[in-house]
Amino acid sequence: MGKSDKITKRNFLRQSLAGVGTAIIALKSSHLFAKTFSFMETAPVNPDGGLGKYHKESPYYVVTPKGVKCQICPNNCILREGLDSICRTHVVKDDKLYTIAYGNPCSIHIDPIEKKPLFHFLPAATSFSIATAGCNLACLNCQNWEISQQSPRNSQNIELFPSEVVAEAVKNACKTIAYTYSEPTAFYEYMFDTARLAKARGIKNLLISNGYINEKPLRNLAKYMDAANINLKSFSEDIYAKLNGGSLQPILNTLKILKEEGVWLEITNLIVPTWTDKMEMITEMCGWLVKNGFAENPLHFSRFFPLYKLTSLPYTPEPTLLKAHSIALKAGIKYVYIGNVPGTPYENTYCPSCKKNIIERRGFTILTNNLKSGNCKFCGTKIAGVWN
Amino acid sequence: MKHKVAIRFALFALGFLSVSTQVYLIRELMLVFNGNELVFGVSLANWLFLTALGAWLGRFSTRVRGKFSFIVFLLLLLSVLPVLMIIKLDFFRFLVFPYGSMIGLRELFYATLVIQLPFCLINGYLFIALSLLGSDDNDWTNVPEAYSVESFGSLTAGLIVNFIFLWLVNSFLGLILVTVVFLALVTLYAWFGGRRISSIITLVVVMVIVTGLSLPDFQSIAERLLYKDQRVLADEGTPYGQVVITENEGQLNYYENGFLLFSTGNLIRDEENVHFAMIQNPHPEKILMVSGGLSGAMEEVLKYQPKSIDYVELNPSLVNLSHKFTNQPESNVIHTHVADARKYIREADGFYDVVLVNLPEPSTIQLNRFYTIEFLRELKSKMNPGAVISLSLPTTSDYVSEQAGKLNSSIYLTLKKVFSNVIVIPVDKNYFLASDSFLSIDIPDMIKTKNIPTAFVNSYYIDTSQLKERSSYIMKNISADIDVNHDFRPVAFFYQLNYWLSYFGDNPWIIGIVLVLLGVIIIITLNPVSAGLFTGGFTGASTEVILVLALQIISGYVFQMVGIVIMIFMLGLAAGAGVRQRSFRIPQIKHYLALQLTLSCFSFLLPFFLLWISSLNLPGWIIQVNLAGLTFCISFITGMEYRVASCLTRHDRVKGITTNYAAELFGSAFGALVVTVFLIPLLGFINTGIFLAILNLTSIAVLFIRRKKTVPLHNGSGKFLLL
C-alpha cells in the first residue's frame, strides 16, 4: 500500500463523524417513522410518568406480572410506568392505574338534544356538553379527531371538576349533561363522578359513545345514565378493525346491557360509501337489532361527509340513505331517521301504527307535536321514548 | 466517433425518459396521494436521492465486463419501468392503504421510496456508466458534455410532454409513446455502437414491449381502483391536473387531482358558501364568485336576483364537463370566465358588492395566493364601499387546536389589515366574512326577514345563540402574535401544512432538523468542489421554485408558462454545461469561485428584483420574459459550475464524475424540499435569498481556504480530498 493510499487523520475523523451522525439520524428517523403502516397506534411514550393536577385513581384495573391491566374497555391495555393507554388518558404509577382526564375538559358547549342525536328523549331540551381529549378507537373519519386522537396533556383544556360541571349546567338552565364529542369511555371516571352528582340534582345524563366499553364499568355507569346514543359504525368485524381500530362484538354487548339497565337508547349508523353502504350488511344489522329487542329504539342513518383522513370519498348519496331507511322499516324497526340531509321528511317521527306525522321536525326545531302523554294523538299508540 | 455518437443517443434518451417519467409519476402521485407541496417535495426529493445513489453505484461500472451489452440490458429494463411504476402505484395504494384514506408523510416517504427505487437507481447508474464510457483521462470536457446532452434530452421531453402529450392523451398512453421514442433512441445507440445485431434485437423487443403494454386498458383498471363503486362518466387529463366525474346512485362527484371538489345535491355546503355573505349586503347586485359555482351554489346566488354574477374558474375542463353532466342554471346575469382569478380581478372593470371565494384552504402555495394581504387589497380596490367578502377554512366549531388556531389567526389578522370588520361563522367550515360595513352573526334572522328560501341556513338548523357562542370561542383563540399572510411570505400555507401534519401526529420541525443534519453531514463528507456543486444544486432548485412562485403571484397561474420556465431551466443547464469559451478552456479554481460568487449575488438580489417588478404595472408578457431570462441565467451558471467542477476533479475521473453528479442531485433534492416547505413560508422570499447567498458564500470560503489541497498541480501530481 503506497503512501498516497493511506487515509489522513482529518479524513478519518471527518468520515467517522459522518458515519456516526448518519447512524444516529437513521435510528431517530426510524423511530419517528416507526408507525409506518399501522393504523392501530401503539402506546405512545409518557416520558415523565407525571400525573399532573387532573388525575384520579381508576377503579377498573388489575395488577398482572406484565404490568397494570386497565379493564375499562376491550382494549384492555397492559401498562407500565411511562406508557399511556391507547385512549391516551390512563397511566400507571406505583402499580396503580390513574386517569389524567379528570376535571380538564377541552370542549364545552351547549347543544340542542336533537343534535346528539336523541329524538325520543326530552325533545327541545338543551344539553350541557363536555369532553376531554382521548378516545379508545381511531376512526379514519372522526369528526372530532383533534381531540379524540390527542392526549389531555397536549390539548387546550379548561378546569371544570364534576361539581362545577353540574353547577354550570344548572346556571345555563340545561336539563341534561351530555358526555360527548370525543369518547366518554376515555374519561370514564370524570363522567361517572359528574353523572352521579348530576343525578342527585335531577339533571339527566346522556352518554354519546362508540359503545366500546367492558361490561362491569358499563353496568355501574348505567345506574346514572338516563339516555344514550351509541354509534353502531358497521356490522362487520373486518370493517370495525380497518375503519375504526376496534371490534364489533363489544358494541353489540353494550347495546344489550344498556337495554337491560333501562337506559333509553338510540342508535346511529353512519353510512360511509364503499365501507358501510352495503345493503346486505345493513339488512343483517337491522335483523339483529329487531331480533334482540331493539325494534322500538330509534335508528338514525347519517350521511357521511369527507373528514379527517377519509377525504377521498364522496358524500353518501341520498338514495343510499333512503334504501337503508326502507330496509330498516321492513326489518321491523319502528323509528328510522335520516341525518345530515336538510329538509328531509325523515327527520319527523311517524306513528308506527297509523303512519301519521306525530312530531314534525326541521333541524333542531320541533314544528308540531302530536303526542299526548307519550301516545299518538291520532290513534293512541304508545310511542317509545322519554317525553317529559 | 460513432462510439461517441452512440453514447450521445443513449444520454439523450436517458434525459428524455427521466423527465417524462418524472412528470407523469409526480402527477400520478399527487392524484393518488392527494398531494400538496410537501407530498410533491418528498416525492421529488426521494427521486433525486435515489438517482444520486444510483450515480454513486455507477462508479463500479468500470469493473463490469461486457459493458455495452449490460448497458443495453439496463436501458431495456428501464424502458418498462415507467408504466410498471404507475401501475404499481395504483395497486399499491389500494392494496396497502385503507380505501379513500389520506396517507401520512411517513407512509408516503416509504411508498415513494419503494416505487421509485428501481427506476432511479438504474437511471443514476446509467448516466455515470455512459459518462465514463464516453470520457477518458485526456479529455475532461466529455463529462460536462454528457451532462449537457442529457439536459437536452430532458428539455425535449419537457416540451413534448407538457405541450403535446398532456393535452392529447391520458397518462398511460403518454408513457407508452414516451417508451416508444426512448426505445427508438436505444436502438440507435446499439446501431451506432457497432452492434447491428443488438440493435435489431432491440427493435424486436421494442415492438413486443409496446404491444404488450398497449394491450390491457390500464386507464380503466386504474379508474376502477381509484373510484370504487362509482361509475366514471368522464376522465380528462388537463394541464391543470386530472378531472374525473363519477356517478353513484344519481349523485355526481367531481374530482380534480384525486381531490373531491364537490358532490351534487350537497345543499348544506352550497348554502353556506353563499348565504352567510350574501345576506349581509342589503342590495347585492354585482357578485364575484371564485370557484365553487358548479355544484349548485349558483342557484343560491340567483335567489337574491342580482344584476350580474361573474364566475371565475381556472380549469376550462371543469366548466365544460359540468355543463355536459350537471344542470347548470341558464341566466343572462351569469358570466363565466376561465382564468386565474387574481389575474381576472386585476383586469376586471366595475365594482362588486359581494365576493365569494369558494376555494379549498391554503394547502398549496398556489392556493395561498387567495388568502394574502396583497390579494385582499387588490380585491378591495374592485369592491364597492361596504361590500362583503367570504372565504373559509376547516371547521373548529367544537375545538380549536394549536395548529388550527394559528391558521385561523393568520387569516383573521390578514383580513383585519384590509377590512374594518371581520367575523367568523363556524358551522361545517369556518366562514370568515369581512367588510368595512357592519356584519351580523344573526344569519337566521336576516334570512327570515328577507324571506330567502333555504333548506339549511335558517333558524331550524342554525341557532343564533349557539353560533355566537362558538364564534366567540374561536375569537378567544385568535392570537395577535401570529404573522399576516403575504404573497412573498406565505405563512398561512405553513400553518395549514402544520395543521395537515397534525392529522398524523407529525411535526414539521422534526423533518426540518433531520434534513439540516443530513445536509450538514453530506457537505462535510464532500470535497470542497463537490460541496460547491451541492450548494449550487440547492441554489438552482431553490431559485427555480422562487421564480415559478413569483410567476404565479405576479402573472397569475398560467400552466403553459410554468412549463416554459422549467424548460428554460433545462436549456440553461444544458447550455452552461456545454459552453466552450476560450477563457474556460482549462477552468481554474478562480473561475469556480467566481461562479459561486455570481450565484450568491444572484440569489441575494433576486427577491428584491421580484418585489420591484411586481410593484410596476407591466404587461404580463414583459414580466414573463424577464422571469424566463432570470431562469436561464441561474441555470446557465449552475450548468457552467458543473463544467468547471468536472475539470477541477478530472484527475480522479471516476470519483469525480460520480461525486459531482451525486452532489448536485442531493443539493437539488434538498433545495426543492427545504425551500418550499420551510424557507419561503417562514422566512419569506427576501430572507430566503439572503440565506442562499450566505450558503454560497460559506461554500466559497471553504473552497478558498482549502484551494491548495483541492486544485491539481500543473504536473498532475498532488493529493486530493475526494470521497
PDB file of C-alpha atoms in Angstrom, chain A residues 167-367:
ATOM      1  CA  ALA A 167     -73.196  23.957  38.630  1.00  0.00           C
ATOM      2  CA  GLU A 168     -72.635  25.240  35.107  1.00  0.00           C
ATOM      3  CA  ALA A 169     -75.406  23.080  33.735  1.00  0.00           C
ATOM      4  CA  VAL A 170     -77.777  24.465  36.340  1.00  0.00           C
ATOM      5  CA  LYS A 171     -76.616  28.018  35.711  1.00  0.00           C
ATOM      6  CA  ASN A 172     -77.312  27.608  31.984  1.00  0.00           C
ATOM      7  CA  ALA A 173     -80.707  26.016  32.617  1.00  0.00           C
ATOM      8  CA  CYS A 174     -79.678  22.792  30.913  1.00  0.00           C
ATOM      9  CA  LYS A 175     -81.846  19.826  31.792  1.00  0.00           C
ATOM     10  CA  THR A 176     -79.212  17.391  30.633  1.00  0.00           C
ATOM     11  CA  ILE A 177     -75.473  16.885  30.640  1.00  0.00           C
ATOM     12  CA  ALA A 178     -74.022  15.102  27.610  1.00  0.00           C
ATOM     13  CA  TYR A 179     -70.696  13.267  27.627  1.00  0.00           C
ATOM     14  CA  THR A 180     -69.838  13.532  24.000  1.00  0.00           C
ATOM     15  CA  TYR A 181     -67.614  14.916  21.169  1.00  0.00           C
ATOM     16  CA  SER A 182     -64.561  12.660  21.695  1.00  0.00           C
ATOM     17  CA  GLU A 183     -65.293   9.382  23.566  1.00  0.00           C
ATOM     18  CA  PRO A 184     -66.621   9.439  27.134  1.00  0.00           C
ATOM     19  CA  THR A 185     -65.244   5.962  27.860  1.00  0.00           C
ATOM     20  CA  ALA A 186     -61.834   7.615  27.704  1.00  0.00           C
ATOM     21  CA  PHE A 187     -62.813   9.941  30.563  1.00  0.00           C
ATOM     22  CA  TYR A 188     -64.903   7.354  32.361  1.00  0.00           C
ATOM     23  CA  GLU A 189     -64.045   8.380  35.926  1.00  0.00           C
ATOM     24  CA  TYR A 190     -64.784  12.051  35.253  1.00  0.00           C
ATOM     25  CA  MET A 191     -68.031  11.165  33.562  1.00  0.00           C
ATOM     26  CA  PHE A 192     -69.045   8.776  36.314  1.00  0.00           C
ATOM     27  CA  ASP A 193     -68.483  11.245  39.162  1.00  0.00           C
ATOM     28  CA  THR A 194     -70.188  14.050  37.277  1.00  0.00           C
ATOM     29  CA  ALA A 195     -73.156  11.870  36.388  1.00  0.00           C
ATOM     30  CA  ARG A 196     -73.598  10.824  39.998  1.00  0.00           C
ATOM     31  CA  LEU A 197     -73.689  14.446  41.165  1.00  0.00           C
ATOM     32  CA  ALA A 198     -75.945  15.458  38.300  1.00  0.00           C
ATOM     33  CA  LYS A 199     -78.453  12.744  39.055  1.00  0.00           C
ATOM     34  CA  ALA A 200     -78.632  13.889  42.640  1.00  0.00           C
ATOM     35  CA  ARG A 201     -79.542  17.350  41.336  1.00  0.00           C
ATOM     36  CA  GLY A 202     -82.202  15.985  38.997  1.00  0.00           C
ATOM     37  CA  ILE A 203     -80.199  16.588  35.851  1.00  0.00           C
ATOM     38  CA  LYS A 204     -80.346  13.848  33.227  1.00  0.00           C
ATOM     39  CA  ASN A 205     -77.193  12.255  31.904  1.00  0.00           C
ATOM     40  CA  LEU A 206     -76.617  11.437  28.257  1.00  0.00           C
ATOM     41  CA  LEU A 207     -73.960   9.059  27.004  1.00  0.00           C
ATOM     42  CA  ILE A 208     -72.933   9.721  23.400  1.00  0.00           C
ATOM     43  CA  SER A 209     -70.477   6.958  22.750  1.00  0.00           C
ATOM     44  CA  ASN A 210     -68.899   4.442  20.421  1.00  0.00           C
ATOM     45  CA  GLY A 211     -70.016   1.753  22.849  1.00  0.00           C
ATOM     46  CA  TYR A 212     -66.552   0.245  23.168  1.00  0.00           C
ATOM     47  CA  ILE A 213     -66.631  -0.448  26.895  1.00  0.00           C
ATOM     48  CA  ASN A 214     -66.445  -3.505  29.145  1.00  0.00           C
ATOM     49  CA  GLU A 215     -69.465  -4.868  30.936  1.00  0.00           C
ATOM     50  CA  LYS A 216     -68.671  -4.082  34.544  1.00  0.00           C
ATOM     51  CA  PRO A 217     -67.863  -0.393  34.141  1.00  0.00           C
ATOM     52  CA  LEU A 218     -70.827  -0.043  31.815  1.00  0.00           C
ATOM     53  CA  ARG A 219     -73.300  -1.554  34.249  1.00  0.00           C
ATOM     54  CA  ASN A 220     -72.052   0.684  37.021  1.00  0.00           C
ATOM     55  CA  LEU A 221     -72.243   3.721  34.802  1.00  0.00           C
ATOM     56  CA  ALA A 222     -75.701   2.806  33.543  1.00  0.00           C
ATOM     57  CA  LYS A 223     -77.109   3.365  37.035  1.00  0.00           C
ATOM     58  CA  TYR A 224     -76.569   7.089  36.484  1.00  0.00           C
ATOM     59  CA  MET A 225     -77.238   7.354  32.791  1.00  0.00           C
ATOM     60  CA  ASP A 226     -80.656   8.288  31.523  1.00  0.00           C
ATOM     61  CA  ALA A 227     -80.169   8.081  27.782  1.00  0.00           C
ATOM     62  CA  ALA A 228     -77.537   7.022  25.318  1.00  0.00           C
ATOM     63  CA  ASN A 229     -76.808   7.297  21.669  1.00  0.00           C
ATOM     64  CA  ILE A 230     -74.479   4.519  20.623  1.00  0.00           C
ATOM     65  CA  ASN A 231     -72.678   4.679  17.323  1.00  0.00           C
ATOM     66  CA  LEU A 232     -73.031   1.316  15.606  1.00  0.00           C
ATOM     67  CA  LYS A 233     -70.469   2.055  12.923  1.00  0.00           C
ATOM     68  CA  SER A 234     -70.914  -1.095  10.877  1.00  0.00           C
ATOM     69  CA  PHE A 235     -71.958  -4.710  11.227  1.00  0.00           C
ATOM     70  CA  SER A 236     -68.642  -6.278  10.351  1.00  0.00           C
ATOM     71  CA  GLU A 237     -65.662  -7.227  12.481  1.00  0.00           C
ATOM     72  CA  ASP A 238     -63.398  -6.650   9.495  1.00  0.00           C
ATOM     73  CA  ILE A 239     -64.634  -3.115   8.903  1.00  0.00           C
ATOM     74  CA  TYR A 240     -64.507  -2.328  12.583  1.00  0.00           C
ATOM     75  CA  ALA A 241     -60.860  -3.346  12.588  1.00  0.00           C
ATOM     76  CA  LYS A 242     -59.840  -1.494   9.430  1.00  0.00           C
ATOM     77  CA  LEU A 243     -62.009   1.619   9.605  1.00  0.00           C
ATOM     78  CA  ASN A 244     -62.221   2.155  13.358  1.00  0.00           C
ATOM     79  CA  GLY A 245     -59.477   0.146  15.004  1.00  0.00           C
ATOM     80  CA  GLY A 246     -61.942  -1.753  17.146  1.00  0.00           C
ATOM     81  CA  SER A 247     -64.251  -4.714  17.212  1.00  0.00           C
ATOM     82  CA  LEU A 248     -67.991  -5.203  16.681  1.00  0.00           C
ATOM     83  CA  GLN A 249     -68.972  -7.664  19.374  1.00  0.00           C
ATOM     84  CA  PRO A 250     -68.319  -5.371  22.366  1.00  0.00           C
ATOM     85  CA  ILE A 251     -70.641  -2.759  20.859  1.00  0.00           C
ATOM     86  CA  LEU A 252     -73.408  -5.296  20.460  1.00  0.00           C
ATOM     87  CA  ASN A 253     -72.907  -6.283  24.087  1.00  0.00           C
ATOM     88  CA  THR A 254     -73.127  -2.634  25.088  1.00  0.00           C
ATOM     89  CA  LEU A 255     -76.460  -2.240  23.346  1.00  0.00           C
ATOM     90  CA  LYS A 256     -77.887  -5.229  25.201  1.00  0.00           C
ATOM     91  CA  ILE A 257     -76.551  -4.104  28.570  1.00  0.00           C
ATOM     92  CA  LEU A 258     -77.915  -0.597  28.228  1.00  0.00           C
ATOM     93  CA  LYS A 259     -81.293  -2.000  27.364  1.00  0.00           C
ATOM     94  CA  GLU A 260     -81.191  -4.349  30.327  1.00  0.00           C
ATOM     95  CA  GLU A 261     -80.256  -1.499  32.616  1.00  0.00           C
ATOM     96  CA  GLY A 262     -83.192   0.577  31.426  1.00  0.00           C
ATOM     97  CA  VAL A 263     -81.222   3.356  29.764  1.00  0.00           C
ATOM     98  CA  TRP A 264     -83.131   4.959  26.930  1.00  0.00           C
ATOM     99  CA  LEU A 265     -81.210   4.026  23.805  1.00  0.00           C
ATOM    100  CA  GLU A 266     -80.952   5.416  20.288  1.00  0.00           C
ATOM    101  CA  ILE A 267     -78.561   4.078  17.693  1.00  0.00           C
ATOM    102  CA  THR A 268     -76.674   5.907  14.961  1.00  0.00           C
ATOM    103  CA  ASN A 269     -75.217   4.325  11.863  1.00  0.00           C
ATOM    104  CA  LEU A 270     -73.060   6.494   9.606  1.00  0.00           C
ATOM    105  CA  ILE A 271     -73.212   5.262   6.037  1.00  0.00           C
ATOM    106  CA  VAL A 272     -69.747   5.627   4.542  1.00  0.00           C
ATOM    107  CA  PRO A 273     -69.502   4.993   0.772  1.00  0.00           C
ATOM    108  CA  THR A 274     -67.501   1.859  -0.112  1.00  0.00           C
ATOM    109  CA  TRP A 275     -67.179   0.938   3.558  1.00  0.00           C
ATOM    110  CA  THR A 276     -70.550   0.680   5.293  1.00  0.00           C
ATOM    111  CA  ASP A 277     -73.025   1.216   2.475  1.00  0.00           C
ATOM    112  CA  LYS A 278     -73.608  -2.419   1.555  1.00  0.00           C
ATOM    113  CA  MET A 279     -77.326  -3.125   1.812  1.00  0.00           C
ATOM    114  CA  GLU A 280     -76.715  -6.754   2.742  1.00  0.00           C
ATOM    115  CA  MET A 281     -74.814  -5.650   5.795  1.00  0.00           C
ATOM    116  CA  ILE A 282     -77.449  -3.068   6.704  1.00  0.00           C
ATOM    117  CA  THR A 283     -80.124  -5.741   6.349  1.00  0.00           C
ATOM    118  CA  GLU A 284     -78.176  -8.043   8.623  1.00  0.00           C
ATOM    119  CA  MET A 285     -77.689  -5.254  11.145  1.00  0.00           C
ATOM    120  CA  CYS A 286     -81.382  -4.360  11.207  1.00  0.00           C
ATOM    121  CA  GLY A 287     -82.301  -8.022  11.505  1.00  0.00           C
ATOM    122  CA  TRP A 288     -80.059  -8.390  14.519  1.00  0.00           C
ATOM    123  CA  LEU A 289     -81.465  -5.263  16.149  1.00  0.00           C
ATOM    124  CA  VAL A 290     -85.041  -6.431  15.791  1.00  0.00           C
ATOM    125  CA  LYS A 291     -84.226  -9.950  16.926  1.00  0.00           C
ATOM    126  CA  ASN A 292     -82.541  -8.636  20.053  1.00  0.00           C
ATOM    127  CA  GLY A 293     -85.364  -6.372  21.082  1.00  0.00           C
ATOM    128  CA  PHE A 294     -84.331  -3.025  19.640  1.00  0.00           C
ATOM    129  CA  ALA A 295     -87.276  -2.547  17.305  1.00  0.00           C
ATOM    130  CA  GLU A 296     -88.590   0.288  19.463  1.00  0.00           C
ATOM    131  CA  ASN A 297     -85.257   2.051  19.691  1.00  0.00           C
ATOM    132  CA  PRO A 298     -84.776   4.804  17.093  1.00  0.00           C
ATOM    133  CA  LEU A 299     -82.185   4.139  14.430  1.00  0.00           C
ATOM    134  CA  HIS A 300     -80.502   7.154  12.804  1.00  0.00           C
ATOM    135  CA  PHE A 301     -78.828   6.746   9.421  1.00  0.00           C
ATOM    136  CA  SER A 302     -76.419   9.559   8.909  1.00  0.00           C
ATOM    137  CA  ARG A 303     -74.954  10.966   5.720  1.00  0.00           C
ATOM    138  CA  PHE A 304     -71.160  10.828   5.511  1.00  0.00           C
ATOM    139  CA  PHE A 305     -69.136  13.968   4.778  1.00  0.00           C
ATOM    140  CA  PRO A 306     -65.431  13.607   3.925  1.00  0.00           C
ATOM    141  CA  LEU A 307     -63.498  14.261   7.122  1.00  0.00           C
ATOM    142  CA  TYR A 308     -60.140  13.739   8.793  1.00  0.00           C
ATOM    143  CA  LYS A 309     -58.308  11.027   6.882  1.00  0.00           C
ATOM    144  CA  LEU A 310     -61.229   9.882   4.754  1.00  0.00           C
ATOM    145  CA  THR A 311     -61.269  12.816   2.404  1.00  0.00           C
ATOM    146  CA  SER A 312     -61.123  10.990  -0.905  1.00  0.00           C
ATOM    147  CA  LEU A 313     -64.575   9.508  -0.606  1.00  0.00           C
ATOM    148  CA  PRO A 314     -67.706  11.147  -1.960  1.00  0.00           C
ATOM    149  CA  TYR A 315     -70.678  12.145   0.178  1.00  0.00           C
ATOM    150  CA  THR A 316     -73.261   9.454   0.792  1.00  0.00           C
ATOM    151  CA  PRO A 317     -75.843   9.689  -1.982  1.00  0.00           C
ATOM    152  CA  GLU A 318     -79.364  10.378  -0.756  1.00  0.00           C
ATOM    153  CA  PRO A 319     -80.823   7.326  -2.499  1.00  0.00           C
ATOM    154  CA  THR A 320     -78.459   5.139  -0.450  1.00  0.00           C
ATOM    155  CA  LEU A 321     -79.818   6.628   2.752  1.00  0.00           C
ATOM    156  CA  LEU A 322     -83.361   6.143   1.544  1.00  0.00           C
ATOM    157  CA  LYS A 323     -82.678   2.498   0.735  1.00  0.00           C
ATOM    158  CA  ALA A 324     -81.238   1.926   4.186  1.00  0.00           C
ATOM    159  CA  HIS A 325     -84.262   3.657   5.693  1.00  0.00           C
ATOM    160  CA  SER A 326     -86.589   1.385   3.773  1.00  0.00           C
ATOM    161  CA  ILE A 327     -84.663  -1.761   4.772  1.00  0.00           C
ATOM    162  CA  ALA A 328     -84.808  -0.788   8.430  1.00  0.00           C
ATOM    163  CA  LEU A 329     -88.566  -0.230   8.336  1.00  0.00           C
ATOM    164  CA  LYS A 330     -89.120  -3.508   6.528  1.00  0.00           C
ATOM    165  CA  ALA A 331     -86.978  -5.315   9.090  1.00  0.00           C
ATOM    166  CA  GLY A 332     -89.322  -4.072  11.776  1.00  0.00           C
ATOM    167  CA  ILE A 333     -87.571  -1.078  13.270  1.00  0.00           C
ATOM    168  CA  LYS A 334     -90.287   1.378  14.094  1.00  0.00           C
ATOM    169  CA  TYR A 335     -88.489   4.686  14.219  1.00  0.00           C
ATOM    170  CA  VAL A 336     -85.941   5.320  11.499  1.00  0.00           C
ATOM    171  CA  TYR A 337     -84.373   8.701  10.783  1.00  0.00           C
ATOM    172  CA  ILE A 338     -82.009  10.222   8.240  1.00  0.00           C
ATOM    173  CA  GLY A 339     -79.481  12.798   9.403  1.00  0.00           C
ATOM    174  CA  ASN A 340     -77.371  15.468   7.662  1.00  0.00           C
ATOM    175  CA  VAL A 341     -79.886  15.897   4.864  1.00  0.00           C
ATOM    176  CA  PRO A 342     -81.650  19.197   5.497  1.00  0.00           C
ATOM    177  CA  GLY A 343     -85.302  19.311   4.669  1.00  0.00           C
ATOM    178  CA  THR A 344     -85.748  15.541   4.535  1.00  0.00           C
ATOM    179  CA  PRO A 345     -89.146  14.311   5.745  1.00  0.00           C
ATOM    180  CA  TYR A 346     -87.270  11.550   7.612  1.00  0.00           C
ATOM    181  CA  GLU A 347     -86.404  13.894  10.425  1.00  0.00           C
ATOM    182  CA  ASN A 348     -90.041  13.555  11.502  1.00  0.00           C
ATOM    183  CA  THR A 349     -91.453  10.941  13.844  1.00  0.00           C
ATOM    184  CA  TYR A 350     -94.243   8.887  12.322  1.00  0.00           C
ATOM    185  CA  CYS A 351     -96.608   6.721  14.250  1.00  0.00           C
ATOM    186  CA  PRO A 352     -95.696   3.084  13.531  1.00  0.00           C
ATOM    187  CA  SER A 353     -99.396   2.196  13.507  1.00  0.00           C
ATOM    188  CA  CYS A 354    -101.321   4.931  11.711  1.00  0.00           C
ATOM    189  CA  LYS A 355     -98.253   6.337   9.931  1.00  0.00           C
ATOM    190  CA  LYS A 356     -99.255   9.909  10.715  1.00  0.00           C
ATOM    191  CA  ASN A 357     -96.667  12.584  11.402  1.00  0.00           C
ATOM    192  CA  ILE A 358     -96.579  12.895  15.181  1.00  0.00           C
ATOM    193  CA  ILE A 359     -93.559  15.091  15.618  1.00  0.00           C
ATOM    194  CA  GLU A 360     -92.640  17.374  12.771  1.00  0.00           C
ATOM    195  CA  ARG A 361     -89.051  18.500  12.933  1.00  0.00           C
ATOM    196  CA  ARG A 362     -86.901  20.754  10.885  1.00  0.00           C
ATOM    197  CA  GLY A 363     -83.332  20.641  12.011  1.00  0.00           C
ATOM    198  CA  PHE A 364     -83.286  21.036  15.754  1.00  0.00           C
ATOM    199  CA  THR A 365     -86.662  22.718  15.864  1.00  0.00           C
ATOM    200  CA  ILE A 366     -89.930  20.986  16.604  1.00  0.00           C
ATOM    201  CA  LEU A 367     -92.629  22.444  14.427  1.00  0.00           C
TER     202      LEU A 367
END
